[in-house]
Amino acid sequence: MYKILIVEQDISTCILLENFFSKNGYIVYYVHSNKKALLALSFFNPDIAIIDYIVLVSTEKSLIKQFHEFNAYLPLIIISDSTDIRIAVEMIKLGAHDYVMKPLFPDEILMAVSKALKEKLNQNYSTNCLPNLLFTDSKEFSEVLSQIALVAPTNYSVIIYGESGSGKEGIALKIHSKSCRANAPFIPIDCGTLSKELAASELFGHEKGAFTGASEQKIGIFELANGGTVFLDEVANLSYDVQVALLRVVQQRKIRRVGGKRDIPINIRIVVASNFRLWELCQEGKFREDLFHRFNEFSIELPPLRNRKSDISTYSLFFLAESNEELGKNIEGFNPDVIQLFLEYQWPGNLRELKNIVKRATLLETSNVIQLTALPFEMIDQYPFRGKQLLGEDHKAPHLLTFILPESQFQHDQVDKEKEYVTNNSYVLKKASIGAEYEMILEAIKLVNNNKSKAALLLNIDRKTLYNKMKQYKEYSITKAASKK
């Protein structure tokens, strides 16, 4: 539910707007001065603000700048009694999203708010992907680029197949940006995070009182994305009931909110992604065959990172530049042995794992290039002979738990042969995910001399989350050690 901050001196206008927006499913908070408006930014954290021009004049129009210093993406709508077009132009130049003249008409101000929020959604989702990085000119990726160019201008539904972390959302965003819907919202949603009970509400919305806890009307993802593209990641995780409702949406291009009595027409494109072959899931009775055929108007196979070796150096340098900027460092590149190991490694976590490893290595490295010693131990352990060759016979990678448990409570887990790594891929994937998260946590703790508050700040998480993760991993490690006795 979106939150609107109203900054208006006239209390009757505030009450009128509050009543109107509340009936349309928004949360409203209003203030009458610029000082209270700045305070409200912190504790109310609005999604959009409506500001009266008179309040702006009282601050010499600096309030727009102050709002954007707090949140650069916060849409601002200016309302005014003046019909002078020069004022409207000035406000837009200063950073306002829209200018609405009084008297305020409900449909007009609602349309202005809805448009601003949709554009904000599209902007936020677009900046979270890495389209320029993702689309290299390697031979392995050329077929994917050709398929995107072919299907993007159409309105076909698309299935994107690819392993976890391989960049499926980036492909979906590229399809959207090359389509006639590029200026409309692109909204991704991870179906794996949707509970069976609330999935329909998230996707289609609900009416007030539709179920226990539904105290206000909610606009669903499909309705918010009207005119644009919805990206359903891990679509196979949707429950059977939600699949039935989704089939109706795809067929009729209409939605009905949970608890609603009328159909709402929508105009959207649906792009879905899956780690698994949906046709095989249909044969196993885990996915509706009729829904599969609706989605399967076109499909794209995204190759894993291990099959795109010519891209690994490009991605590594991109993530290094990104990490340098984030951490305030100036690492110039990678030791050739590091690049060689990157080329030999199987990358079960794909781009996501590479990004985490480069980010961690940038944090730990003290020289001007990333050395093998900055890499997580599980990478070296996958290739023990190669690791000894590059690091020396006496090298022993530090274990993740060094800073949590005494040495007696854990053992080093090594995969003795590359063959075992390939055949036991699920185990390696588990290790890779551990390395990507917990080792970075523990190295951060070491870097700040065991100061948990500073470590949490460095990792951009709160201290409670840090303690919970340490506790969870300690319990996991003790259980694992006990099972080996």
CSV table of C-alpha atoms in Angstrom, one decimal:
chain,number,residue,atom,x,y,z
A,1,MET,CA,0.0,0.0,0.0
A,2,TYR,CA,1.5,3.3,-1.1
A,3,LYS,CA,2.0,6.2,1.3
A,4,ILE,CA,1.3,9.8,0.3
A,5,LEU,CA,2.7,12.8,2.2
A,6,ILE,CA,0.7,16.0,1.7
A,7,VAL,CA,2.3,19.4,2.5
A,8,GLU,CA,-0.5,22.0,2.4
A,9,GLN,CA,-1.4,25.0,4.7
A,10,ASP,CA,-5.1,24.7,4.1
A,11,ILE,CA,-6.5,22.1,6.5
A,12,SER,CA,-9.7,21.6,4.5
A,13,THR,CA,-7.7,20.7,1.4
A,14,CYS,CA,-5.7,18.2,3.5
A,15,ILE,CA,-8.8,16.6,4.9
A,16,LEU,CA,-10.4,16.4,1.4
A,17,LEU,CA,-7.3,14.7,-0.1
A,18,GLU,CA,-6.9,12.4,2.9
A,19,ASN,CA,-10.5,11.1,2.6
A,20,PHE,CA,-10.3,10.7,-1.2
A,21,PHE,CA,-6.9,8.9,-1.3
A,22,SER,CA,-7.8,6.7,1.7
A,23,LYS,CA,-10.9,5.4,-0.1
A,24,ASN,CA,-8.6,4.5,-3.1
A,25,GLY,CA,-6.3,2.4,-0.9
A,26,TYR,CA,-3.5,4.9,0.0
A,27,ILE,CA,-2.1,5.8,3.4
A,28,VAL,CA,-2.1,9.5,3.9
A,29,TYR,CA,-0.2,11.8,6.3
A,30,TYR,CA,-0.5,15.6,6.0
A,31,VAL,CA,1.5,18.5,7.5
A,32,HIS,CA,1.2,22.3,7.2
A,33,SER,CA,4.8,23.5,7.3
A,34,ASN,CA,8.1,22.8,5.6
A,35,LYS,CA,9.8,21.9,9.0
A,36,LYS,CA,7.2,19.3,9.8
A,37,ALA,CA,7.4,18.0,6.2
A,38,LEU,CA,11.1,17.3,6.6
A,39,LEU,CA,10.5,15.5,9.9
A,40,ALA,CA,7.7,13.4,8.3
A,41,LEU,CA,10.2,12.2,5.6
A,42,SER,CA,12.1,10.3,8.2
A,43,PHE,CA,9.4,8.6,10.2
A,44,PHE,CA,6.7,8.3,7.5
A,45,ASN,CA,9.0,7.5,4.5
A,46,PRO,CA,6.4,8.3,1.8
A,47,ASP,CA,6.3,6.9,-1.7
A,48,ILE,CA,5.2,10.2,-3.2
A,49,ALA,CA,4.6,13.8,-1.9
A,50,ILE,CA,2.0,16.4,-2.9
A,51,ILE,CA,3.3,19.9,-2.0
A,52,ASP,CA,1.4,23.2,-2.1
A,53,TYR,CA,3.3,26.0,-4.0
A,54,ILE,CA,2.8,28.5,-1.2
A,55,VAL,CA,4.8,26.3,1.1
A,56,LEU,CA,7.6,26.1,-1.5
A,57,VAL,CA,7.7,29.9,-1.8
A,58,SER,CA,8.1,30.2,2.0
A,59,THR,CA,11.3,28.1,1.7
A,60,GLU,CA,12.5,29.9,-1.4
A,61,LYS,CA,11.7,26.7,-3.3
A,62,SER,CA,14.5,24.8,-1.6
A,63,LEU,CA,12.1,22.2,-0.2
A,64,ILE,CA,12.3,20.3,-3.5
A,65,LYS,CA,16.0,20.0,-3.2
A,66,GLN,CA,15.8,18.9,0.4
A,67,PHE,CA,13.2,16.3,-0.4
A,68,HIS,CA,15.4,14.9,-3.2
A,69,GLU,CA,18.5,14.9,-0.9
A,70,PHE,CA,16.5,12.6,1.3
A,71,ASN,CA,15.3,10.4,-1.5
A,72,ALA,CA,16.4,11.1,-5.1
A,73,TYR,CA,13.6,9.0,-6.5
A,74,LEU,CA,10.7,10.5,-4.5
A,75,PRO,CA,8.1,11.8,-7.0
A,76,LEU,CA,6.9,15.3,-6.1
A,77,ILE,CA,3.6,16.8,-7.3
A,78,ILE,CA,3.1,20.5,-6.9
A,79,ILE,CA,-0.4,21.9,-6.5
A,80,SER,CA,-1.2,25.7,-6.9
A,81,ASP,CA,-3.9,28.3,-7.4
A,82,SER,CA,-1.8,30.0,-10.0
A,83,THR,CA,-2.5,29.5,-13.7
A,84,ASP,CA,0.8,31.0,-14.8
A,85,ILE,CA,2.4,28.4,-17.0
A,86,ARG,CA,5.9,29.8,-16.2
A,87,ILE,CA,5.5,28.6,-12.6
A,88,ALA,CA,4.7,25.1,-13.9
A,89,VAL,CA,7.8,25.1,-16.1
A,90,GLU,CA,10.0,26.3,-13.3
A,91,MET,CA,8.7,23.6,-10.9
A,92,ILE,CA,9.4,20.8,-13.5
A,93,LYS,CA,12.9,22.2,-14.0
A,94,LEU,CA,13.5,22.2,-10.3
A,95,GLY,CA,12.7,18.5,-10.2
A,96,ALA,CA,9.0,18.2,-9.6
A,97,HIS,CA,7.3,15.3,-11.4
A,98,ASP,CA,4.0,17.1,-12.2
A,99,TYR,CA,2.1,20.3,-11.6
A,100,VAL,CA,-1.6,20.3,-10.9
A,101,MET,CA,-3.7,23.5,-10.7
A,102,LYS,CA,-6.4,24.1,-8.2
A,103,PRO,CA,-9.3,23.6,-7.8
A,104,LEU,CA,-8.3,19.9,-7.5
A,105,PHE,CA,-10.5,17.4,-9.3
A,106,PRO,CA,-10.3,13.8,-7.8
A,107,ASP,CA,-9.8,12.0,-11.1
A,108,GLU,CA,-7.0,14.4,-12.2
A,109,ILE,CA,-5.0,14.2,-9.0
A,110,LEU,CA,-5.5,10.5,-8.8
A,111,MET,CA,-4.2,10.1,-12.4
A,112,ALA,CA,-1.2,12.2,-11.6
A,113,VAL,CA,-0.3,10.2,-8.5
A,114,SER,CA,-0.8,6.8,-10.3
A,115,LYS,CA,1.3,7.9,-13.3
A,116,ALA,CA,4.1,9.1,-11.0
A,117,LEU,CA,4.2,5.9,-9.0
A,118,LYS,CA,4.2,3.7,-12.1
A,119,GLU,CA,7.2,5.6,-13.5
A,120,LYS,CA,8.9,5.3,-10.2
A,121,LEU,CA,8.4,1.5,-10.2
A,122,ASN,CA,9.8,1.3,-13.7
A,123,GLN,CA,12.8,3.4,-12.9
A,124,ASN,CA,13.6,1.5,-9.7
A,125,TYR,CA,13.4,-1.9,-11.3
A,126,SER,CA,15.4,-0.9,-14.3
A,127,THR,CA,18.3,0.4,-12.3
A,128,ASN,CA,18.5,-2.8,-10.3
A,129,CYS,CA,19.6,-4.9,-13.3
A,130,LEU,CA,22.9,-4.9,-15.2
A,131,PRO,CA,21.8,-4.7,-18.9
A,132,ASN,CA,25.1,-3.3,-20.2
A,133,LEU,CA,27.1,-5.9,-18.4
A,134,LEU,CA,24.9,-8.8,-19.3
A,135,PHE,CA,24.8,-8.4,-23.0
A,136,THR,CA,28.4,-9.1,-24.2
A,137,ASP,CA,29.3,-9.9,-27.8
A,138,SER,CA,30.7,-13.3,-27.1
A,139,LYS,CA,30.1,-16.2,-29.4
A,140,GLU,CA,28.2,-18.1,-26.7
A,141,PHE,CA,25.8,-15.3,-26.1
A,142,SER,CA,25.2,-14.2,-29.7
A,143,GLU,CA,22.2,-16.6,-30.2
A,144,VAL,CA,20.5,-15.2,-27.1
A,145,LEU,CA,20.9,-11.6,-28.4
A,146,SER,CA,19.4,-12.7,-31.7
A,147,GLN,CA,16.4,-14.2,-30.0
A,148,ILE,CA,15.9,-11.1,-27.9
A,149,ALA,CA,15.9,-8.9,-31.0
A,150,LEU,CA,13.4,-11.2,-32.7
A,151,VAL,CA,10.9,-11.5,-29.9
A,152,ALA,CA,11.1,-8.2,-28.1
A,153,PRO,CA,9.0,-6.1,-30.6
A,154,THR,CA,6.1,-8.7,-30.4
A,155,ASN,CA,3.6,-9.2,-27.6
A,156,TYR,CA,4.5,-12.9,-27.2
A,157,SER,CA,4.7,-14.4,-23.8
A,158,VAL,CA,8.3,-15.7,-23.2
A,159,ILE,CA,9.8,-18.5,-21.1
A,160,ILE,CA,13.4,-17.9,-20.0
A,161,TYR,CA,15.3,-21.0,-18.9
A,162,GLY,CA,18.5,-20.7,-17.0
A,163,GLU,CA,20.3,-21.7,-13.8
A,164,SER,CA,20.0,-19.6,-10.6
A,165,GLY,CA,22.1,-16.4,-10.8
A,166,SER,CA,22.6,-16.6,-14.5
A,167,GLY,CA,20.8,-13.3,-15.3
A,168,LYS,CA,17.3,-14.2,-16.2
A,169,GLU,CA,15.8,-11.0,-14.9
A,170,GLY,CA,18.3,-9.0,-17.0
A,171,ILE,CA,17.1,-10.9,-20.1
A,172,ALA,CA,13.5,-10.1,-19.2
A,173,LEU,CA,14.3,-6.4,-18.7
A,174,LYS,CA,16.1,-6.3,-22.1
A,175,ILE,CA,13.0,-7.8,-23.8
A,176,HIS,CA,10.9,-5.1,-22.1
A,177,SER,CA,13.2,-2.2,-23.0
A,178,LYS,CA,13.2,-3.2,-26.7
A,179,SER,CA,9.5,-3.5,-26.9
A,180,CYS,CA,6.7,-0.9,-27.5
A,181,ARG,CA,6.0,-1.1,-23.7
A,182,ALA,CA,9.4,0.3,-22.8
A,183,ASN,CA,8.0,3.5,-21.2
A,184,ALA,CA,5.5,1.5,-19.1
A,185,PRO,CA,6.3,-0.4,-15.8
A,186,PHE,CA,8.5,-3.5,-15.7
A,187,ILE,CA,7.7,-5.3,-12.5
A,188,PRO,CA,9.5,-8.5,-11.5
A,189,ILE,CA,8.3,-10.8,-8.8
A,190,ASP,CA,10.0,-13.9,-7.3
A,191,CYS,CA,7.3,-16.5,-7.1
A,192,GLY,CA,9.4,-18.5,-4.7
A,193,THR,CA,8.9,-15.9,-2.0
A,194,LEU,CA,5.1,-15.9,-2.4
A,195,SER,CA,3.2,-17.9,0.2
A,196,LYS,CA,0.3,-20.0,-1.0
A,197,GLU,CA,-2.1,-18.0,1.1
A,198,LEU,CA,-1.0,-14.5,-0.1
A,199,ALA,CA,0.1,-15.2,-3.7
A,200,ALA,CA,-3.2,-14.3,-5.2
A,201,SER,CA,-3.4,-11.1,-3.2
A,202,GLU,CA,0.1,-10.0,-4.3
A,203,LEU,CA,-0.6,-10.7,-7.9
A,204,PHE,CA,-4.2,-9.6,-8.3
A,205,GLY,CA,-4.8,-7.4,-5.3
A,206,HIS,CA,-7.7,-7.7,-2.8
A,207,GLU,CA,-10.6,-5.7,-1.5
A,208,LYS,CA,-11.0,-4.4,2.0
A,209,GLY,CA,-12.3,-7.2,4.3
A,210,ALA,CA,-11.6,-9.9,1.7
A,211,PHE,CA,-9.9,-12.0,4.5
A,212,THR,CA,-8.6,-11.6,8.0
A,213,GLY,CA,-6.1,-8.8,8.1
A,214,ALA,CA,-7.3,-7.2,4.8
A,215,SER,CA,-8.0,-3.8,6.5
A,216,GLU,CA,-7.5,-1.8,3.3
A,217,GLN,CA,-7.8,-2.3,-0.5
A,218,LYS,CA,-4.6,-3.5,-2.2
A,219,ILE,CA,-3.7,-3.0,-5.8
A,220,GLY,CA,-1.9,-6.1,-7.2
A,221,ILE,CA,1.2,-6.5,-9.3
A,222,PHE,CA,-0.8,-7.1,-12.5
A,223,GLU,CA,-2.9,-4.0,-12.1
A,224,LEU,CA,0.2,-1.9,-11.3
A,225,ALA,CA,2.0,-3.1,-14.4
A,226,ASN,CA,-1.0,-2.3,-16.7
A,227,GLY,CA,0.5,-1.3,-20.1
A,228,GLY,CA,3.9,-2.8,-19.2
A,229,THR,CA,5.5,-6.2,-18.5
A,230,VAL,CA,5.3,-8.6,-15.5
A,231,PHE,CA,8.2,-10.9,-15.0
A,232,LEU,CA,7.4,-14.0,-13.0
A,233,ASP,CA,10.7,-15.5,-11.8
A,234,GLU,CA,10.6,-19.2,-10.7
A,235,VAL,CA,7.1,-19.5,-11.9
A,236,ALA,CA,7.0,-23.2,-11.2
A,237,ASN,CA,6.8,-22.4,-7.5
A,238,LEU,CA,3.2,-21.1,-7.8
A,239,SER,CA,0.6,-23.3,-6.2
A,240,TYR,CA,-2.1,-25.1,-8.3
A,241,ASP,CA,-4.8,-22.7,-7.2
A,242,VAL,CA,-2.8,-19.6,-8.3
A,243,GLN,CA,-1.9,-21.3,-11.6
A,244,VAL,CA,-5.7,-21.7,-12.3
A,245,ALA,CA,-6.3,-18.0,-11.6
A,246,LEU,CA,-3.2,-17.1,-13.7
A,247,LEU,CA,-4.5,-19.1,-16.6
A,248,ARG,CA,-7.7,-17.1,-16.6
A,249,VAL,CA,-5.7,-13.8,-16.6
A,250,VAL,CA,-3.6,-15.0,-19.5
A,251,GLN,CA,-6.6,-16.1,-21.5
A,252,GLN,CA,-9.0,-13.2,-20.8
A,253,ARG,CA,-6.6,-10.4,-20.0
A,254,LYS,CA,-8.8,-9.6,-17.0
A,255,ILE,CA,-8.1,-9.8,-13.3
A,256,ARG,CA,-10.4,-9.9,-10.3
A,257,ARG,CA,-9.1,-8.8,-6.9
A,258,VAL,CA,-9.5,-11.3,-4.1
A,259,GLY,CA,-13.0,-10.6,-2.6
A,260,GLY,CA,-13.9,-8.5,-5.6
A,261,LYS,CA,-17.1,-8.7,-7.7
A,262,ARG,CA,-16.0,-7.1,-11.0
A,263,ASP,CA,-13.4,-7.9,-13.6
A,264,ILE,CA,-10.7,-5.3,-14.3
A,265,PRO,CA,-9.3,-5.3,-17.9
A,266,ILE,CA,-5.5,-5.3,-18.1
A,267,ASN,CA,-3.0,-4.9,-21.0
A,268,ILE,CA,0.3,-6.6,-20.0
A,269,ARG,CA,3.0,-8.8,-21.4
A,270,ILE,CA,4.0,-11.8,-19.3
A,271,VAL,CA,7.6,-13.1,-19.2
A,272,VAL,CA,8.4,-16.0,-17.0
A,273,ALA,CA,11.5,-17.8,-15.9
A,274,SER,CA,12.4,-21.2,-14.5
A,275,ASN,CA,15.3,-23.3,-13.4
A,276,PHE,CA,13.4,-26.4,-14.5
A,277,ARG,CA,11.9,-27.5,-17.8
A,278,LEU,CA,8.2,-26.6,-17.5
A,279,TRP,CA,7.2,-29.3,-19.9
A,280,GLU,CA,8.8,-32.0,-17.7
A,281,LEU,CA,7.0,-30.6,-14.7
A,282,CYS,CA,3.8,-30.9,-16.7
A,283,GLN,CA,4.5,-34.6,-17.3
A,284,GLU,CA,5.0,-35.0,-13.5
A,285,GLY,CA,1.8,-33.2,-12.7
A,286,LYS,CA,3.5,-30.3,-11.0
A,287,PHE,CA,2.6,-27.6,-13.6
A,288,ARG,CA,-0.6,-27.0,-15.6
A,289,GLU,CA,-0.1,-28.0,-19.2
A,290,ASP,CA,-2.6,-25.5,-20.5
A,291,LEU,CA,-0.8,-22.7,-18.7
A,292,PHE,CA,2.5,-23.9,-20.1
A,293,HIS,CA,1.2,-23.7,-23.6
A,294,ARG,CA,0.0,-20.2,-23.0
A,295,PHE,CA,3.4,-19.1,-21.8
A,296,ASN,CA,5.4,-21.1,-24.4
A,297,GLU,CA,4.8,-18.7,-27.3
A,298,PHE,CA,8.6,-18.3,-27.3
A,299,SER,CA,11.5,-19.6,-25.2
A,300,ILE,CA,15.1,-18.5,-24.6
A,301,GLU,CA,17.8,-20.7,-23.1
A,302,LEU,CA,20.3,-18.7,-21.1
A,303,PRO,CA,23.7,-20.5,-21.0
A,304,PRO,CA,25.4,-20.8,-17.6
A,305,LEU,CA,28.5,-18.8,-16.9
A,306,ARG,CA,30.8,-21.9,-17.1
A,307,ASN,CA,29.8,-22.2,-20.8
A,308,ARG,CA,30.6,-18.6,-21.5
A,309,LYS,CA,34.3,-18.5,-20.5
A,310,SER,CA,35.1,-15.7,-22.8
A,311,ASP,CA,32.7,-13.5,-20.7
A,312,ILE,CA,34.3,-14.2,-17.3
A,313,SER,CA,37.0,-11.6,-17.6
A,314,THR,CA,34.6,-9.0,-18.7
A,315,TYR,CA,32.2,-9.7,-15.8
A,316,SER,CA,35.0,-9.8,-13.3
A,317,LEU,CA,36.4,-6.4,-14.3
A,318,PHE,CA,32.9,-4.9,-14.2
A,319,PHE,CA,32.2,-6.3,-10.7
A,320,LEU,CA,35.7,-5.1,-9.6
A,321,ALA,CA,34.9,-1.5,-10.7
A,322,GLU,CA,31.6,-1.7,-9.0
A,323,SER,CA,33.2,-3.0,-5.7
A,324,ASN,CA,36.0,-0.4,-5.9
A,325,GLU,CA,33.4,2.4,-6.0
A,326,GLU,CA,31.3,0.9,-3.2
A,327,LEU,CA,34.3,0.2,-0.9
A,328,GLY,CA,36.3,3.3,-1.8
A,329,LYS,CA,39.3,1.2,-3.0
A,330,ASN,CA,41.4,1.3,-6.1
A,331,ILE,CA,42.2,-2.3,-7.0
A,332,GLU,CA,43.6,-2.3,-10.6
A,333,GLY,CA,42.9,-5.9,-11.7
A,334,PHE,CA,43.5,-9.6,-11.1
A,335,ASN,CA,46.6,-11.7,-10.9
A,336,PRO,CA,46.7,-13.9,-14.0
A,337,ASP,CA,46.5,-17.0,-11.7
A,338,VAL,CA,43.2,-15.7,-10.4
A,339,ILE,CA,41.7,-15.3,-13.9
A,340,GLN,CA,43.0,-18.8,-14.7
A,341,LEU,CA,41.3,-20.3,-11.7
A,342,PHE,CA,38.1,-18.3,-12.6
A,343,LEU,CA,38.2,-20.0,-16.0
A,344,GLU,CA,38.6,-23.5,-14.5
A,345,TYR,CA,35.9,-23.0,-11.8
A,346,GLN,CA,32.4,-24.3,-12.6
A,347,TRP,CA,30.5,-21.4,-11.1
A,348,PRO,CA,27.4,-23.2,-9.7
A,349,GLY,CA,26.1,-19.8,-8.6
A,350,ASN,CA,26.8,-18.1,-11.9
A,351,LEU,CA,26.9,-14.3,-12.1
A,352,ARG,CA,25.6,-13.9,-8.6
A,353,GLU,CA,28.4,-16.0,-7.2
A,354,LEU,CA,31.1,-14.3,-9.3
A,355,LYS,CA,29.8,-10.9,-8.1
A,356,ASN,CA,30.0,-12.0,-4.4
A,357,ILE,CA,33.5,-13.5,-4.8
A,358,VAL,CA,34.9,-10.4,-6.5
A,359,LYS,CA,33.2,-8.1,-3.9
A,360,ARG,CA,34.7,-10.2,-1.0
A,361,ALA,CA,38.2,-10.2,-2.6
A,362,THR,CA,38.1,-6.5,-3.1
A,363,LEU,CA,37.3,-6.0,0.5
A,364,LEU,CA,40.2,-8.3,1.7
A,365,GLU,CA,42.9,-7.4,-0.8
A,366,THR,CA,45.7,-5.2,0.4
A,367,SER,CA,47.8,-5.0,-2.8
A,368,ASN,CA,46.9,-3.3,-6.1
A,369,VAL,CA,45.7,-6.5,-7.7
A,370,ILE,CA,43.5,-9.3,-6.4
A,371,GLN,CA,45.6,-12.3,-5.5
A,372,LEU,CA,44.7,-16.0,-5.0
A,373,THR,CA,44.9,-15.5,-1.2
A,374,ALA,CA,41.9,-13.2,-1.3
A,375,LEU,CA,39.6,-15.9,-2.8
A,376,PRO,CA,37.3,-18.0,-0.6
A,377,PHE,CA,38.7,-21.4,0.5
A,378,GLU,CA,36.0,-23.4,-1.3
A,379,MET,CA,37.3,-22.2,-4.7
A,380,ILE,CA,40.8,-23.5,-3.9
A,381,ASP,CA,39.4,-26.7,-2.3
A,382,GLN,CA,37.6,-27.6,-5.5
A,383,TYR,CA,40.9,-27.9,-7.3
A,384,PRO,CA,43.4,-29.1,-4.5
A,385,PHE,CA,46.2,-29.9,-6.9
A,386,ARG,CA,45.8,-26.6,-8.8
A,387,GLY,CA,45.6,-24.8,-5.5
A,388,LYS,CA,48.9,-26.3,-4.2
A,389,GLN,CA,50.6,-25.6,-7.5
A,390,LEU,CA,49.6,-21.9,-7.4
A,391,LEU,CA,49.8,-21.2,-3.6
A,392,GLY,CA,52.4,-23.7,-2.5
A,393,GLU,CA,52.3,-27.1,-0.8
A,394,ASP,CA,52.1,-25.6,2.7
A,395,HIS,CA,49.1,-23.4,2.0
A,396,LYS,CA,46.0,-24.1,4.1
A,397,ALA,CA,43.0,-21.9,3.5
A,398,PRO,CA,41.4,-20.5,6.7
A,399,HIS,CA,38.1,-22.1,7.6
A,400,LEU,CA,34.9,-20.0,7.7
A,401,LEU,CA,34.4,-20.7,11.4
A,402,THR,CA,37.8,-19.5,12.6
A,403,PHE,CA,36.2,-16.5,14.2
A,404,ILE,CA,33.2,-18.2,15.7
A,405,LEU,CA,34.2,-21.7,16.9
A,406,PRO,CA,37.5,-23.0,18.3
A,407,GLU,CA,39.6,-25.1,16.0
A,408,SER,CA,38.6,-28.3,17.8
A,409,GLN,CA,35.0,-28.0,16.8
A,410,PHE,CA,35.4,-28.1,13.0
A,411,GLN,CA,37.3,-29.8,10.2
A,412,HIS,CA,38.2,-28.6,6.8
A,413,ASP,CA,35.9,-29.9,4.1
A,414,GLN,CA,37.8,-30.7,0.9
A,415,VAL,CA,36.6,-32.3,-2.3
A,416,ASP,CA,39.6,-34.5,-3.3
A,417,LYS,CA,38.9,-34.7,-7.0
A,418,GLU,CA,37.3,-32.6,-9.7
A,419,LYS,CA,35.2,-35.6,-10.6
A,420,GLU,CA,33.6,-35.7,-7.2
A,421,TYR,CA,32.9,-32.0,-7.6
A,422,VAL,CA,31.1,-32.5,-10.9
A,423,THR,CA,29.0,-35.6,-9.7
A,424,ASN,CA,28.1,-34.0,-6.4
A,425,ASN,CA,27.0,-30.7,-7.7
A,426,SER,CA,24.2,-30.1,-5.1
A,427,TYR,CA,26.7,-30.4,-2.3
A,428,VAL,CA,29.1,-27.9,-4.0
A,429,LEU,CA,26.2,-25.5,-4.6
A,430,LYS,CA,25.5,-25.5,-0.9
A,431,LYS,CA,29.1,-24.8,-0.1
A,432,ALA,CA,29.3,-22.0,-2.7
A,433,SER,CA,26.3,-20.3,-1.1
A,434,ILE,CA,27.9,-20.6,2.3
A,435,GLY,CA,31.1,-19.1,1.0
A,436,ALA,CA,29.3,-16.3,-0.7
A,437,GLU,CA,27.6,-15.2,2.5
A,438,TYR,CA,29.2,-16.4,5.7
A,439,GLU,CA,32.8,-16.0,4.8
A,440,MET,CA,32.2,-12.4,3.8
A,441,ILE,CA,30.5,-11.9,7.2
A,442,LEU,CA,33.4,-13.4,9.1
A,443,GLU,CA,36.1,-11.7,7.1
A,444,ALA,CA,34.3,-8.4,7.8
A,445,ILE,CA,34.3,-9.2,11.5
A,446,LYS,CA,38.1,-9.9,11.3
A,447,LEU,CA,38.7,-6.6,9.4
A,448,VAL,CA,37.0,-4.5,12.2
A,449,ASN,CA,38.7,-6.4,15.0
A,450,ASN,CA,35.6,-8.3,16.1
A,451,ASN,CA,33.4,-5.2,16.4
A,452,LYS,CA,30.0,-6.6,15.4
A,453,SER,CA,28.3,-3.2,15.0
A,454,LYS,CA,31.0,-2.0,12.6
A,455,ALA,CA,30.9,-5.3,10.7
A,456,ALA,CA,27.1,-5.0,10.3
A,457,LEU,CA,27.5,-1.4,9.0
A,458,LEU,CA,30.3,-2.6,6.6
A,459,LEU,CA,28.0,-5.4,5.3
A,460,ASN,CA,25.0,-3.1,5.0
A,461,ILE,CA,22.8,-5.2,7.4
A,462,ASP,CA,21.6,-4.5,10.9
A,463,ARG,CA,23.3,-5.9,13.9
A,464,LYS,CA,20.4,-8.2,14.8
A,465,THR,CA,20.6,-9.9,11.3
A,466,LEU,CA,24.3,-10.3,11.8
A,467,TYR,CA,23.9,-12.1,15.1
A,468,ASN,CA,21.1,-14.3,13.8
A,469,LYS,CA,23.2,-15.4,10.8
A,470,MET,CA,26.2,-16.2,13.1
A,471,LYS,CA,23.9,-18.2,15.4
A,472,GLN,CA,22.4,-20.1,12.6
A,473,TYR,CA,25.7,-21.1,11.1
A,474,LYS,CA,27.1,-22.0,14.5
A,475,GLU,CA,24.2,-24.4,15.0
A,476,TYR,CA,24.7,-25.9,11.6
A,477,SER,CA,28.4,-26.4,12.1
A,478,ILE,CA,28.0,-28.1,15.5
A,479,THR,CA,25.3,-30.4,14.1
A,480,LYS,CA,27.6,-31.2,11.2
A,481,ALA,CA,30.5,-31.9,13.5
A,482,ALA,CA,28.4,-34.2,15.7
A,483,SER,CA,27.2,-36.2,12.7
A,484,LYS,CA,30.8,-37.1,11.8
A,485,LYS,CA,31.6,-38.6,15.2
